[in-house]
Amino acid sequence: MDGQYWERAKETMDPKARRAGILRDIREQLDYVYRELPFYREYYDQHGFHPSMVQTLEDFTRKVPVITKDVLRREQEEHPPFGRYLGFPQEEGLHIHGSSGTTGRPTFYLFSRDDIAYTRKVMAQALYTAGVRPSDVVQISTDLGMFMGGWGALWGAEEIGATCFTPGAGNAERHVRTMYQVGATVLITTPTFALRLLDQAKALDLDPAASPLRLGIFIGEPGAGIPGTKAALENGWGIAALDCATTSEMTPWATNVECQERRGVHVLEDDVYTEIVAKDDVHAPMAEGESGAIVYTHLRRKGQPMLRFWSGDESRMVYDACACGRTYPRLPDGVYGRVDDMLILRGVNVYPSAVQRALLEVEGLGSEHRIVLERKGAMDEATIRVEYDPRLGGGAPSAADLEALQARTGQHLRAVTGIRFGLELLPPSSLERFDVKARRVIDNRGKL
Amino acid sequence: MDGQYWERAKETMDPKARRAGILRDIREQLDYVYRELPFYREYYDQHGFHPSMVQTLEDFTRKVPVITKDVLRREQEEHPPFGRYLGFPQEEGLHIHGSSGTTGRPTFYLFSRDDIAYTRKVMAQALYTAGVRPSDVVQISTDLGMFMGGWGALWGAEEIGATCFTPGAGNAERHVRTMYQVGATVLITTPTFALRLLDQAKALDLDPAASPLRLGIFIGEPGAGIPGTKAALENGWGIAALDCATTSEMTPWATNVECQERRGVHVLEDDVYTEIVAKDDVHAPMAEGESGAIVYTHLRRKGQPMLRFWSGDESRMVYDACACGRTYPRLPDGVYGRVDDMLILRGVNVYPSAVQRALLEVEGLGSEHRIVLERKGAMDEATIRVEYDPRLGGGAPSAADLEALQARTGQHLRAVTGIRFGLELLPPSSLERFDVKARRVIDNRGKL
C-alpha cells in the first residue's frame, strides 16, 4: 500500500515496457501449457497451432485459437472432474468452486494454495484501486458457495486488512438491517441485489441516503457501467458506484475495475491480458475505441490457466492516460453487453442493456421492466412491459399522464435503439424483483 | 501432524498437568478481562466477584458468575455493535459474524487476524481428531454467511490442507450431484441436512452407499450423538458419522469432537474449559457421569472471550482413558438435550431427542415426525405424528399392519420416556423435510 496505489511501480509503469513484459509472459504461458497440460497440447495440435508461432502480441491474436465454455465443459466431461489442464496434482487443491452449467453439470475450478495466494494479491490490488482501505467495513452480499464472486471479493478485502462481513445468501431484510448495525462502508454485490436492498431499506423505513455506505463495488452483471443503473445506485444509496469483474473462469476476476476517477474500467492487463476482437472473427483485433468481443488470457496462473478465453462479453478499449496515474488501458463504457445476448429485431442489433439504459432515462418510469419477444407470422415482435414511477401524477396518475408517458417512452426508445417497440405501462411493483441476477428478456418466440 | 495426532504432546498430556495449565490460563483470563474489558469488570463488580477469589478450579465453578446469550445481547444493544468485551481496536477486526437472534438483532462476533489464526489451529486439531486428512475432499454443506458453523469447518479443513468444497446454501440436488462429481470423501453439515441429502440421492437414483463419502462430521444440532440418527446416517451413506461442535459463541467451536474410537465426544478442555453443573445451580459442579448443564470458558481467545458461558446444552462427562490415547475428558452420550428444550409433561421431564431416539428404534416407522403439544383444560396433551416406512406391508400396508405398528410404537415410547403419548401414523412423505435445522416440536399450548 502506497497512498492511492496498492503497488505503485506496477500500476504506473510505462505501457510499452508493460507490453513487453506481457509478451514475455504470454510466450512462457504458451510453452508451459503446451508442454505440461495435455488438454492444451491436443487442442493446439488439432488447430495446427504451435507456441513457436508467436513472436509478437499481434501473432498471439492472429494465431492462437480461443477456448470457450463449451470446450471446457466437454473436456471436464471426458476427463472428470477438472479436465487435463489442472497444472498441479489434484490432491494439492485447496478449494473447489464452479460455475453454474446450463446442462446441469457445473464447470469445476480447483485452486491450489499458490493460486489462491496469487488471487488474493490481485483481488487486493483491484479492490484497492476501487477505493477499499484497511479502515473499511466491507459487506459482501453474495452467496459464498460454489460461485467465485463472493470468494474473490472476500480474499481481496481480507488481504487489504478491511473488516469483512458476509451476511450470507438471500434474505434481503437481514442484509439491510445488519448493514446499518455493523456500519458497513463498502457494499460488494450485484447491481440487481443492490437495487433490491434499496427497496428493502425503504420498506423498513430506513433512510438509504443516511446509510453507513460510502462505496459500492458491483459485480456479476453489467449495471454499474450502465449510466441509468449507476445513477439509481448512487443517488439511492448516496454512494459512488463502481463497476468490477470479468468472469469466474478468469479468477482473479477483478482485473476489470473502475478507479476513483470513474472514467471507465481499468484493465489490469499485466495479470489478465485482455483483447477486443471482432465479434465474428476471433483473430481480428479491433482498433482503439471500436466495439468488439472480449478475449482474456491468464499471464500468471499455473493451475487451470485460460489462454484466449472467449468470454462472450462485449466492450471497447482506449489507451489515453487516466488522471489517477495508472497506465492501464480502459474500457470507457465498461462491459456493456453480451455478444450472445444481442437481439436481432427486424434486422437491427439491439442489446437489452441499451433498452434498460433508455428506460432509466425517461422521467416518470419506474425501476423494473421486461422485454417480451414473440413471433407473429414471420416477424419478431418485441414488447416492453415497464412500471411507471410511484410518484407519477402525485401517486394517482390520470389517463392523460399515462398517455403522455407512453408517448415519451416510445419516442426515446426509438431514438436510442432505432426500433419501434410495443409498450405496456404497468403500476409500480407489478413485476417480480430479482434477488441475484436479473433475467429481463422473456423469449416466447419458440412457444406456441 | 504426527500419525493419528495433530499435536501429540498436547493431546496425550497427563490430565493432572493439563488441569494445572488450565487453572493458570483461567486465572490469567480472569485478570485480563477484569483489567481490560469494561463489560466484564462491571458485570463482576455487580456480582461481587473479583478474580483474586479464584485459587482453584473449584473456586472457578463456585464463584464466577455465568454469562448468558441474553446478557450478551443486552450489552451489544447498549454498546453497539460488538459490546465492551471486544479486546482489540474495532478496526483490527477481520471478519464479522453473528448468531441469529430471536429479537431480530443478531449477536455479532468480530474476529481479529490473531483470533482467526488461533481458531484455524484448534479447528484443525478437532477435524484431524475426527479423521480428516490432507488427502480428503471435504464438502461443507452449510451456508457460509453470517453463521460460524461453515467458516470454522472451512478454516480447519484448509489448515489441514484438505481440498475444500462449499456448494453453498440450500439446493439439496446440487449438493448431492456435486458430491459425486468432485468425489467428496468427508461431509460436514447438520444431521438434518445430511438426512435430506440422503432422500435427495435416492430421488436422483444415485446409490448413497456407493457415494465417495467415507466420513460425516455433524454440527449445528444433536443428531450424530443420537443412536437412531447416527445409525440412519451411517447405514444410509455407508460412512462413520461423528458428532462435533459446541456453540458459535465458543468459536473455535469444535472443541467437542468424536475420535475414530467413537466412544463419545472428546472435550478439548485445554482450549475451551468445559464444566457440567447442576441445571438449577450454575455454581454446583456435577459428579463424573452425572447429567447437567454445560458451561464453557475460552482459555486463549483475547477477542470477545467467553468466561463461564451458559450454553443451555445438557450432557454428562467422564474421565476414563480412551483407546485413541487422547487424555481429554469425554461426553459419552454427546450433547443430548437442551436444558431449555426439556418438556415437562404431566410432571415428567422429556427431551424431544429421547422421543426421536425411541421412534428411530421402532421397526416399520419412517424417518420424520412431529411432537404436537396442546392444552386440554389444565392438562398438557402430547401427540406424536410419525410417518411409517414406505416398505411397510410391501408398500401397501393393511389396517392390521398399521394397528400392530401403532401398538408397538406406543409401547416402546412409553418404555423409553415413561409417558403415554397420543399417536398418529402418517403415510411416507406426509411431513415437510427440514433443510437446515429440524423444528419437530410444535407447541400449540398458548394458542386458542
Short mmCIF file of N, CA and C in Angstrom, two decimals, chain A residues 81-82 90-97 104-106 108 110 113 134-135 137 143-147 151 154 158-169 174 177-178 181-182, chain B residues 81-82 90-97 104-106 108 110 113 134-135 137 143-147 151 154 158-169 174 177-178 181-182:
data_model
loop_
_atom_site.label_atom_id
_atom_site.label_comp_id
_atom_site.label_asym_id
_atom_site.label_seq_id
_atom_site.Cartn_x
_atom_site.Cartn_y
_atom_site.Cartn_z
N PRO A 81 -12.75 -34.83 -12.60
CA PRO A 81 -13.70 -33.71 -12.60
C PRO A 81 -13.10 -32.40 -13.12
N PHE A 82 -11.79 -32.29 -13.27
CA PHE A 82 -11.21 -30.95 -13.51
C PHE A 82 -10.60 -30.76 -14.89
N GLN A 90 -3.92 -33.21 -8.20
CA GLN A 90 -5.27 -32.89 -7.70
C GLN A 90 -5.31 -32.78 -6.18
N GLU A 91 -4.51 -33.62 -5.48
CA GLU A 91 -4.57 -33.59 -4.01
C GLU A 91 -3.95 -32.32 -3.44
N GLU A 92 -3.29 -31.52 -4.27
CA GLU A 92 -2.78 -30.23 -3.79
C GLU A 92 -3.83 -29.12 -3.90
N GLY A 93 -5.00 -29.46 -4.38
CA GLY A 93 -6.07 -28.47 -4.47
C GLY A 93 -6.54 -28.07 -3.08
N LEU A 94 -6.82 -26.77 -2.90
CA LEU A 94 -7.26 -26.30 -1.59
C LEU A 94 -8.75 -25.94 -1.60
N HIS A 95 -9.23 -25.38 -2.71
CA HIS A 95 -10.64 -25.01 -2.84
C HIS A 95 -11.17 -25.49 -4.18
N ILE A 96 -12.37 -26.07 -4.13
CA ILE A 96 -13.10 -26.36 -5.36
C ILE A 96 -14.21 -25.33 -5.50
N HIS A 97 -14.34 -24.74 -6.67
CA HIS A 97 -15.50 -23.90 -6.96
C HIS A 97 -16.06 -24.30 -8.31
N GLY A 104 -26.61 -28.70 -16.29
CA GLY A 104 -26.75 -29.38 -15.01
C GLY A 104 -25.40 -29.66 -14.38
N ARG A 105 -24.38 -29.94 -15.18
CA ARG A 105 -23.06 -30.18 -14.61
C ARG A 105 -22.29 -28.87 -14.62
N PRO A 106 -21.85 -28.40 -13.43
CA PRO A 106 -21.06 -27.17 -13.42
C PRO A 106 -19.71 -27.41 -14.08
N PHE A 108 -16.00 -27.11 -13.12
CA PHE A 108 -15.35 -27.02 -11.80
C PHE A 108 -13.99 -26.33 -11.90
N LEU A 110 -10.46 -25.84 -9.63
CA LEU A 110 -9.70 -26.28 -8.46
C LEU A 110 -8.53 -25.32 -8.28
N ARG A 113 -3.03 -23.86 -3.26
CA ARG A 113 -2.68 -22.85 -2.27
C ARG A 113 -1.97 -21.66 -2.95
N PRO A 134 -7.97 -0.29 4.53
CA PRO A 134 -7.99 -1.14 5.74
C PRO A 134 -9.04 -0.70 6.76
N SER A 135 -9.40 0.58 6.77
CA SER A 135 -10.37 1.06 7.75
C SER A 135 -11.82 0.74 7.37
N VAL A 137 -15.36 -1.27 6.51
CA VAL A 137 -16.14 -2.47 6.79
C VAL A 137 -16.82 -2.86 5.48
N ASP A 143 -23.91 -14.97 -2.18
CA ASP A 143 -23.72 -16.32 -1.68
C ASP A 143 -22.22 -16.61 -1.66
N LEU A 144 -21.73 -17.22 -0.60
CA LEU A 144 -20.36 -17.74 -0.62
C LEU A 144 -20.47 -19.25 -0.68
N GLY A 145 -20.60 -19.73 -1.90
CA GLY A 145 -20.79 -21.15 -2.07
C GLY A 145 -19.93 -21.61 -3.22
N MET A 146 -20.58 -22.15 -4.23
CA MET A 146 -19.83 -22.67 -5.35
C MET A 146 -19.24 -21.55 -6.20
N PHE A 147 -19.97 -20.44 -6.31
CA PHE A 147 -19.55 -19.40 -7.26
C PHE A 147 -18.39 -18.58 -6.73
N TRP A 151 -16.13 -15.07 -3.07
CA TRP A 151 -14.83 -15.53 -2.55
C TRP A 151 -13.71 -14.60 -2.95
N LEU A 154 -13.98 -11.47 -0.97
CA LEU A 154 -13.56 -11.70 0.41
C LEU A 154 -12.04 -11.77 0.51
N GLU A 158 -9.85 -9.17 2.64
CA GLU A 158 -9.04 -9.68 3.75
C GLU A 158 -7.58 -9.27 3.58
N GLU A 159 -7.10 -9.41 2.36
CA GLU A 159 -5.69 -9.10 2.08
C GLU A 159 -5.40 -7.63 2.36
N ILE A 160 -6.35 -6.76 2.03
CA ILE A 160 -6.18 -5.33 2.32
C ILE A 160 -6.19 -5.10 3.83
N GLY A 161 -6.87 -5.97 4.56
CA GLY A 161 -6.99 -5.80 6.01
C GLY A 161 -8.25 -5.07 6.41
N ALA A 162 -9.20 -4.99 5.50
CA ALA A 162 -10.51 -4.42 5.85
C ALA A 162 -11.25 -5.40 6.76
N THR A 163 -12.31 -4.93 7.40
CA THR A 163 -13.18 -5.81 8.19
C THR A 163 -14.27 -6.35 7.26
N CYS A 164 -14.35 -7.66 7.15
CA CYS A 164 -15.25 -8.27 6.17
C CYS A 164 -16.50 -8.80 6.84
N PHE A 165 -17.63 -8.57 6.18
CA PHE A 165 -18.90 -9.07 6.72
C PHE A 165 -19.66 -9.75 5.59
N THR A 166 -20.06 -10.99 5.83
CA THR A 166 -20.72 -11.80 4.80
C THR A 166 -22.07 -12.27 5.32
N PRO A 167 -23.12 -11.50 5.06
CA PRO A 167 -24.42 -11.87 5.67
C PRO A 167 -25.04 -13.15 5.09
N GLY A 168 -24.46 -13.72 4.02
CA GLY A 168 -24.99 -14.98 3.53
C GLY A 168 -25.91 -14.83 2.35
N ALA A 169 -26.48 -15.95 1.92
CA ALA A 169 -27.32 -15.96 0.73
C ALA A 169 -28.72 -15.44 1.05
N ARG A 174 -32.30 -9.13 6.19
CA ARG A 174 -31.13 -9.28 7.07
C ARG A 174 -29.95 -8.48 6.53
N ARG A 177 -30.63 -4.72 7.42
CA ARG A 177 -30.56 -4.41 8.86
C ARG A 177 -29.12 -4.51 9.37
N THR A 178 -28.45 -5.60 8.99
CA THR A 178 -27.09 -5.78 9.51
C THR A 178 -26.14 -4.74 8.94
N GLN A 181 -26.39 -2.07 11.24
CA GLN A 181 -25.95 -2.48 12.58
C GLN A 181 -24.43 -2.56 12.69
N VAL A 182 -23.77 -3.10 11.66
CA VAL A 182 -22.31 -3.23 11.76
C VAL A 182 -21.60 -2.02 11.17
N PRO B 81 -21.51 -1.93 17.95
CA PRO B 81 -22.19 -3.18 17.63
C PRO B 81 -21.62 -4.40 18.37
N PHE B 82 -20.44 -4.29 19.01
CA PHE B 82 -19.78 -5.51 19.47
C PHE B 82 -19.72 -5.66 20.99
N GLN B 90 -11.53 -1.91 17.17
CA GLN B 90 -12.52 -2.42 16.22
C GLN B 90 -11.97 -2.50 14.79
N GLU B 91 -11.12 -1.51 14.42
CA GLU B 91 -10.62 -1.51 13.03
C GLU B 91 -9.65 -2.65 12.76
N GLU B 92 -9.22 -3.35 13.82
CA GLU B 92 -8.36 -4.52 13.60
C GLU B 92 -9.17 -5.79 13.36
N GLY B 93 -10.49 -5.67 13.36
CA GLY B 93 -11.33 -6.82 13.07
C GLY B 93 -11.18 -7.25 11.62
N LEU B 94 -11.16 -8.56 11.39
CA LEU B 94 -11.01 -9.07 10.02
C LEU B 94 -12.31 -9.68 9.51
N HIS B 95 -13.06 -10.34 10.38
CA HIS B 95 -14.33 -10.95 9.98
C HIS B 95 -15.40 -10.61 11.00
N ILE B 96 -16.56 -10.23 10.52
CA ILE B 96 -17.74 -10.10 11.38
C ILE B 96 -18.63 -11.31 11.13
N HIS B 97 -19.08 -11.94 12.19
CA HIS B 97 -20.11 -12.97 12.04
C HIS B 97 -21.19 -12.72 13.07
N GLY B 104 -34.50 -10.38 16.40
CA GLY B 104 -34.25 -9.68 15.14
C GLY B 104 -32.84 -9.15 15.07
N ARG B 105 -32.26 -8.75 16.18
CA ARG B 105 -30.88 -8.28 16.15
C ARG B 105 -29.97 -9.45 16.48
N PRO B 106 -29.05 -9.80 15.54
CA PRO B 106 -28.12 -10.89 15.86
C PRO B 106 -27.16 -10.45 16.96
N PHE B 108 -23.37 -10.09 17.47
CA PHE B 108 -22.28 -10.03 16.50
C PHE B 108 -20.98 -10.48 17.11
N LEU B 110 -16.81 -10.29 16.32
CA LEU B 110 -15.76 -9.71 15.50
C LEU B 110 -14.46 -10.46 15.79
N ARG B 113 -7.35 -10.82 13.22
CA ARG B 113 -6.49 -11.74 12.46
C ARG B 113 -5.89 -12.80 13.40
N PRO B 134 -5.07 -34.63 4.92
CA PRO B 134 -4.79 -33.76 3.76
C PRO B 134 -5.30 -34.33 2.44
N SER B 135 -5.42 -35.65 2.34
CA SER B 135 -5.86 -36.26 1.08
C SER B 135 -7.38 -36.20 0.89
N VAL B 137 -11.28 -34.84 0.33
CA VAL B 137 -12.08 -33.77 -0.27
C VAL B 137 -13.25 -33.53 0.69
N ASP B 143 -24.54 -23.02 4.77
CA ASP B 143 -24.41 -21.65 4.34
C ASP B 143 -23.08 -21.10 4.88
N LEU B 144 -22.35 -20.38 4.05
CA LEU B 144 -21.18 -19.66 4.55
C LEU B 144 -21.57 -18.18 4.52
N GLY B 145 -22.21 -17.78 5.60
CA GLY B 145 -22.69 -16.41 5.64
C GLY B 145 -22.38 -15.85 7.00
N MET B 146 -23.46 -15.45 7.68
CA MET B 146 -23.27 -14.85 8.98
C MET B 146 -22.85 -15.89 10.02
N PHE B 147 -23.39 -17.10 9.90
CA PHE B 147 -23.19 -18.09 10.97
C PHE B 147 -21.78 -18.69 10.93
N TRP B 151 -17.80 -21.65 8.49
CA TRP B 151 -16.50 -20.97 8.47
C TRP B 151 -15.46 -21.72 9.29
N LEU B 154 -14.46 -24.77 7.45
CA LEU B 154 -13.61 -24.44 6.31
C LEU B 154 -12.19 -24.11 6.77
N GLU B 158 -8.96 -26.25 5.70
CA GLU B 158 -7.89 -25.58 4.95
C GLU B 158 -6.55 -25.75 5.66
N GLU B 159 -6.59 -25.57 6.97
CA GLU B 159 -5.36 -25.65 7.76
C GLU B 159 -4.73 -27.05 7.65
N ILE B 160 -5.58 -28.06 7.63
CA ILE B 160 -5.08 -29.43 7.47
C ILE B 160 -4.49 -29.62 6.07
N GLY B 161 -5.00 -28.85 5.11
CA GLY B 161 -4.53 -28.99 3.73
C GLY B 161 -5.41 -29.93 2.92
N ALA B 162 -6.62 -30.19 3.41
CA ALA B 162 -7.59 -30.95 2.62
C ALA B 162 -8.10 -30.07 1.47
N THR B 163 -8.76 -30.69 0.51
CA THR B 163 -9.40 -29.95 -0.57
C THR B 163 -10.82 -29.63 -0.13
N CYS B 164 -11.17 -28.35 -0.11
CA CYS B 164 -12.45 -27.93 0.45
C CYS B 164 -13.43 -27.58 -0.65
N PHE B 165 -14.67 -28.01 -0.47
CA PHE B 165 -15.71 -27.72 -1.44
C PHE B 165 -16.93 -27.21 -0.69
N THR B 166 -17.42 -26.05 -1.10
CA THR B 166 -18.53 -25.38 -0.41
C THR B 166 -19.64 -25.14 -1.42
N PRO B 167 -20.59 -26.07 -1.55
CA PRO B 167 -21.62 -25.90 -2.60
C PRO B 167 -22.60 -24.78 -2.33
N GLY B 168 -22.57 -24.16 -1.14
CA GLY B 168 -23.44 -23.00 -0.91
C GLY B 168 -24.70 -23.34 -0.15
N ALA B 169 -25.57 -22.35 -0.02
CA ALA B 169 -26.79 -22.52 0.78
C ALA B 169 -27.85 -23.27 -0.03
N ARG B 174 -28.18 -29.91 -5.91
CA ARG B 174 -26.80 -29.55 -6.30
C ARG B 174 -25.78 -30.16 -5.34
N ARG B 177 -25.46 -33.94 -6.29
CA ARG B 177 -24.80 -34.18 -7.59
C ARG B 177 -23.32 -33.83 -7.53
N THR B 178 -23.02 -32.66 -6.97
CA THR B 178 -21.62 -32.23 -6.96
C THR B 178 -20.78 -33.12 -6.04
N GLN B 181 -19.73 -35.72 -8.19
CA GLN B 181 -18.89 -35.21 -9.28
C GLN B 181 -17.47 -34.87 -8.82
N VAL B 182 -17.35 -34.25 -7.65
CA VAL B 182 -15.99 -33.89 -7.20
C VAL B 182 -15.37 -34.98 -6.34
#
